[in-house]
C-alpha atoms as one frame of an Amber mdcrd trajectory, in Angstrom:
protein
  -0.417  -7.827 -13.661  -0.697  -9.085 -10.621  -1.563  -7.522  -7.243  -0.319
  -8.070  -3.194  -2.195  -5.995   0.067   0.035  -6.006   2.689  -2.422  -6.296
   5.684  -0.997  -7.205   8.743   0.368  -5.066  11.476  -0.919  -4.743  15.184
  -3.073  -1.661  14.490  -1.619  -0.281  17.705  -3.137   2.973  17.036  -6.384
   2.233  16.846  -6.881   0.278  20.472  -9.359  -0.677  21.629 -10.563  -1.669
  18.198  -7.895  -3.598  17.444  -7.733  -5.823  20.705  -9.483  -8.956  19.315
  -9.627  -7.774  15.215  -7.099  -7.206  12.415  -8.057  -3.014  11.656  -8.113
  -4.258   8.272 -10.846  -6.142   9.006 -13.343  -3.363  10.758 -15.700  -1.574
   8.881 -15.283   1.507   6.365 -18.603   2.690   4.932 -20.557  -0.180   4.389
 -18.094  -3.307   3.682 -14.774  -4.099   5.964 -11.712  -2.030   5.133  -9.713
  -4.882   3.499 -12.514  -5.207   0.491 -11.960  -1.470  -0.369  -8.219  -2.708
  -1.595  -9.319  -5.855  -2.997 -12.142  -3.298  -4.875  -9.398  -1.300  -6.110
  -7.438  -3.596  -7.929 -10.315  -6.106  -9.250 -11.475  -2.533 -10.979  -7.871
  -2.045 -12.725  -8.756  -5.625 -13.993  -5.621  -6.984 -11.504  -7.508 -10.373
 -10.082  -4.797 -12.308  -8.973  -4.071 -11.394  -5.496  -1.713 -11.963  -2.978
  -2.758 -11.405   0.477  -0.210 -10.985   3.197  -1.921 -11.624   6.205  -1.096
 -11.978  10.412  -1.090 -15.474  11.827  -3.792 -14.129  14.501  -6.779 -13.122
  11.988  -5.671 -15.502   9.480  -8.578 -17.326   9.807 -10.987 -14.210  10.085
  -9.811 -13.264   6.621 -10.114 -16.349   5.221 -13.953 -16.817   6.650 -14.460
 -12.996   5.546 -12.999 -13.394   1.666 -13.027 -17.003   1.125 -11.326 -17.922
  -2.427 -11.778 -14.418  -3.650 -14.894 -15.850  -5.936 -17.839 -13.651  -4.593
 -15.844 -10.489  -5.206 -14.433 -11.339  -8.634 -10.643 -12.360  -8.167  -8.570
 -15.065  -6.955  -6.829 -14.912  -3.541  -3.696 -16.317  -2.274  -2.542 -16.120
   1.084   0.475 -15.883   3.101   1.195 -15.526   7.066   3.569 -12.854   8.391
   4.900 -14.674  11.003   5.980 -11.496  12.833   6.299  -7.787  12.155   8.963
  -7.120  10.885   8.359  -4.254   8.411   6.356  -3.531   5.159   9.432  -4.705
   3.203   9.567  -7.963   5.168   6.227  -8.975   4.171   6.528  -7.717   0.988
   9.246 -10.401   0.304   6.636 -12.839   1.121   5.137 -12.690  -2.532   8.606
 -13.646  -3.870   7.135 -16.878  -4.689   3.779 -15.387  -6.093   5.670 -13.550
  -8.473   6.926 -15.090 -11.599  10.664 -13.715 -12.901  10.234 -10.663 -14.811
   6.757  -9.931 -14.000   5.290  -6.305 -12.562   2.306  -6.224  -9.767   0.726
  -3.887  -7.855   1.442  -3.578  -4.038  -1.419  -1.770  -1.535  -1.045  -1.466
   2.437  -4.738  -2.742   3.043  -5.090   0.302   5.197  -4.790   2.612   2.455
  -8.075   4.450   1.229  -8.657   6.753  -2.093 -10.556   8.021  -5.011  -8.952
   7.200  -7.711  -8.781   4.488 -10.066  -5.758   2.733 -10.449  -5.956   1.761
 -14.499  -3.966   4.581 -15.727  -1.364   4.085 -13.184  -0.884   0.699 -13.875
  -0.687   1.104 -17.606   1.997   3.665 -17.023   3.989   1.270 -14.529   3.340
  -1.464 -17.756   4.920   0.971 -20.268   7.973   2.231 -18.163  11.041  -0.177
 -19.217  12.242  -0.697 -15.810  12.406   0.074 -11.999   9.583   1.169  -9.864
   6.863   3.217  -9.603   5.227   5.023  -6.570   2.097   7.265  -5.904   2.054
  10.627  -4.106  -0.409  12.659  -2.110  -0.273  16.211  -0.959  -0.918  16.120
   2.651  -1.089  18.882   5.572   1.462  16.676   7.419   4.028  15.385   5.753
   6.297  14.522   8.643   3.668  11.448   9.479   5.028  10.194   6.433   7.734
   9.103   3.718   8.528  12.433   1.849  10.015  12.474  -1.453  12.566  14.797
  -2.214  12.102  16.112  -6.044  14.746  17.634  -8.575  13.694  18.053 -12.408
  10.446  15.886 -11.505  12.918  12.949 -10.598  12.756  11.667  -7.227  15.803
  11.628  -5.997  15.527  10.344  -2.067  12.906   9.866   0.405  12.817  11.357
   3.898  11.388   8.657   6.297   8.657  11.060   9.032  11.245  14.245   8.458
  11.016  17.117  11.318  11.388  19.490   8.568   9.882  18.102   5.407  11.111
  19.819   2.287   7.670  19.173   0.390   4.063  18.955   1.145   4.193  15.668
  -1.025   4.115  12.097   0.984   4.445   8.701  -0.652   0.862   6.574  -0.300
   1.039   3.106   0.376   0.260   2.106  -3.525   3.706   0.880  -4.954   4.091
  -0.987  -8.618   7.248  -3.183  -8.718   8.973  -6.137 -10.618  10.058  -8.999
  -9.611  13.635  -7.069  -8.980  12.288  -5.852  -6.233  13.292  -9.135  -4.421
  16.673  -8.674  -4.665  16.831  -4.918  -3.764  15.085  -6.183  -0.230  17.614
  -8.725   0.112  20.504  -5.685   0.041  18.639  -3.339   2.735  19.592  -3.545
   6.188  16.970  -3.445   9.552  16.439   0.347  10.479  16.610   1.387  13.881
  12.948  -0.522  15.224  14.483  -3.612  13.811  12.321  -3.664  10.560  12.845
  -3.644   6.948  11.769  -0.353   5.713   9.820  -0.120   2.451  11.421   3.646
   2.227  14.864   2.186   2.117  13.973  -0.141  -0.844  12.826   2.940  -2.885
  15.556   4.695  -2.015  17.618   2.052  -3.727  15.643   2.728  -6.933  15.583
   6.463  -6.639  19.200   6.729  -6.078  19.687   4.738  -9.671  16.619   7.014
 -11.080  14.710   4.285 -11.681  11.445   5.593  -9.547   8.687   7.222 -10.953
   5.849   8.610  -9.703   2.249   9.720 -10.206   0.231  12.006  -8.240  -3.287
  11.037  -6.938  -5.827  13.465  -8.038  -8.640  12.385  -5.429  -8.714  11.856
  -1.529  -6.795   9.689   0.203  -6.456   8.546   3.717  -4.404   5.769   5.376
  -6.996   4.738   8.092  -4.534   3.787  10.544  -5.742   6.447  13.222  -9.434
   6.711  14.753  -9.604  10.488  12.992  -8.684   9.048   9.244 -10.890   5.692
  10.070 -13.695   8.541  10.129 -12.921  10.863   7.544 -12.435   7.293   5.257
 -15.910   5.897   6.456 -17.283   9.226   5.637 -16.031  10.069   2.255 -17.151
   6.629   1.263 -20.735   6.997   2.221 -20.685  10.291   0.643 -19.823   8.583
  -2.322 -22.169   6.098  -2.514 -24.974   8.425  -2.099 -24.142  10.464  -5.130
């Protein structure tokens, strides 16, 4: 399979930081956050990569990862133009993506334990549709929430007030190349952006989206509190 990190984004929450660099590009433990994703799916053996990139840091990134050749893949890149939702850039690899074939999809800004082989070998064995990974959180409402029946996921709640599990939906998605034309049905939400829960919901609505459960930590270092608690596990980890 293939693989695409979404990694654009203003990083609004974490300014000052993000004033004059991408927040995919400042440090977690001892490498910049954006190598943690590329890590993760050179390590499932996925080394063709797609990275979907900002216009402003494009050339940051490119100085950063080069080709992809020190760290053991191959990297594309395209420019996000402008934000206009996870969904919007993801239909930026619609040319990377041959007809019929599955990849991987991170938001660069998402950190965990786990390895992703076993997911992706699932994703390669499921006939069709898409598949999604979940984390139980302490605050759901931050996030997508998936509402489950007979271990099918049947919707997903976009930041719910009242969150009817403890379950959020990680920024790790598996998809094939269908996935183009469900974006392609999905309307802007309210900000004006194409939501990547609304595309999900298209597949969970025709039960065609599974799901897996992380087992380790997770974080989506997006705020200054999970930037630490990410930079922290890490170095725990590589002192064991």
């Amino acid at each position: 399979m293939k693989g695409a990190i979404l990694a654009g984004g203003t990083g609004s929450r974490l300014y000052p930081l993000t004033k004059i660099i991408n927040k995919h590009l400042l440090p977690v433990g001892h490498v910049p956050m954006i190598c943690h994703a590329i890590e993760k799916l050179r390590a499932a053996k996925i080394d063709d990569i797609l990275m979907i990139i900002g216009k402003h840091s494009a050339g940051l990134f490119t100085e950063l990862l080069g080709s992809g050749q020190e760290l053991g893949v191959r990297l594309t890149y395209k420019i996000q133009e402008e934000s206009g939702g996870i969904a919007q850039a993801l239909s930026l690899a619609q040319s990377f993506i041959s007809p019929g074939e599955k990849f991987v999809v991170l938001l660069g800004d998402n950190l965990f334990e786990d390895s992703l082989i076993s997911y992706a070998q699932a994703f390669q064995e499921q006939k069709e549709g898409a598949r999604v990974l979940l984390k139980k959180v302490h605050d759901p409402q931050r996030y997508g929430v998936p509402v489950i029946k007979e271990n099918k996921i049947v919707s997903i709640e976009e930041k719910p007030a009242n969150p009817k599990s403890d379950y959020c939906v990680t920024g790790i998605y598996m998809y094939d190349s269908g996935v183009f034309d469900v974006i392609r049905t999905i309307k802007p939400s309210a900000r004006g952006e194409l939501e990547i829960t609304d595309v999900n919901n298209v597949y969970a609505s025709g039960e065609r989206l599974a799901y897996d459960i992380l087992n380790g930590w997770w974080t989506d270092a997006g705020t200054f509190n999970s930037l630490y608690y990410a930079s922290g596990r890490l170095l725990d980890g590589e002192r064991k």
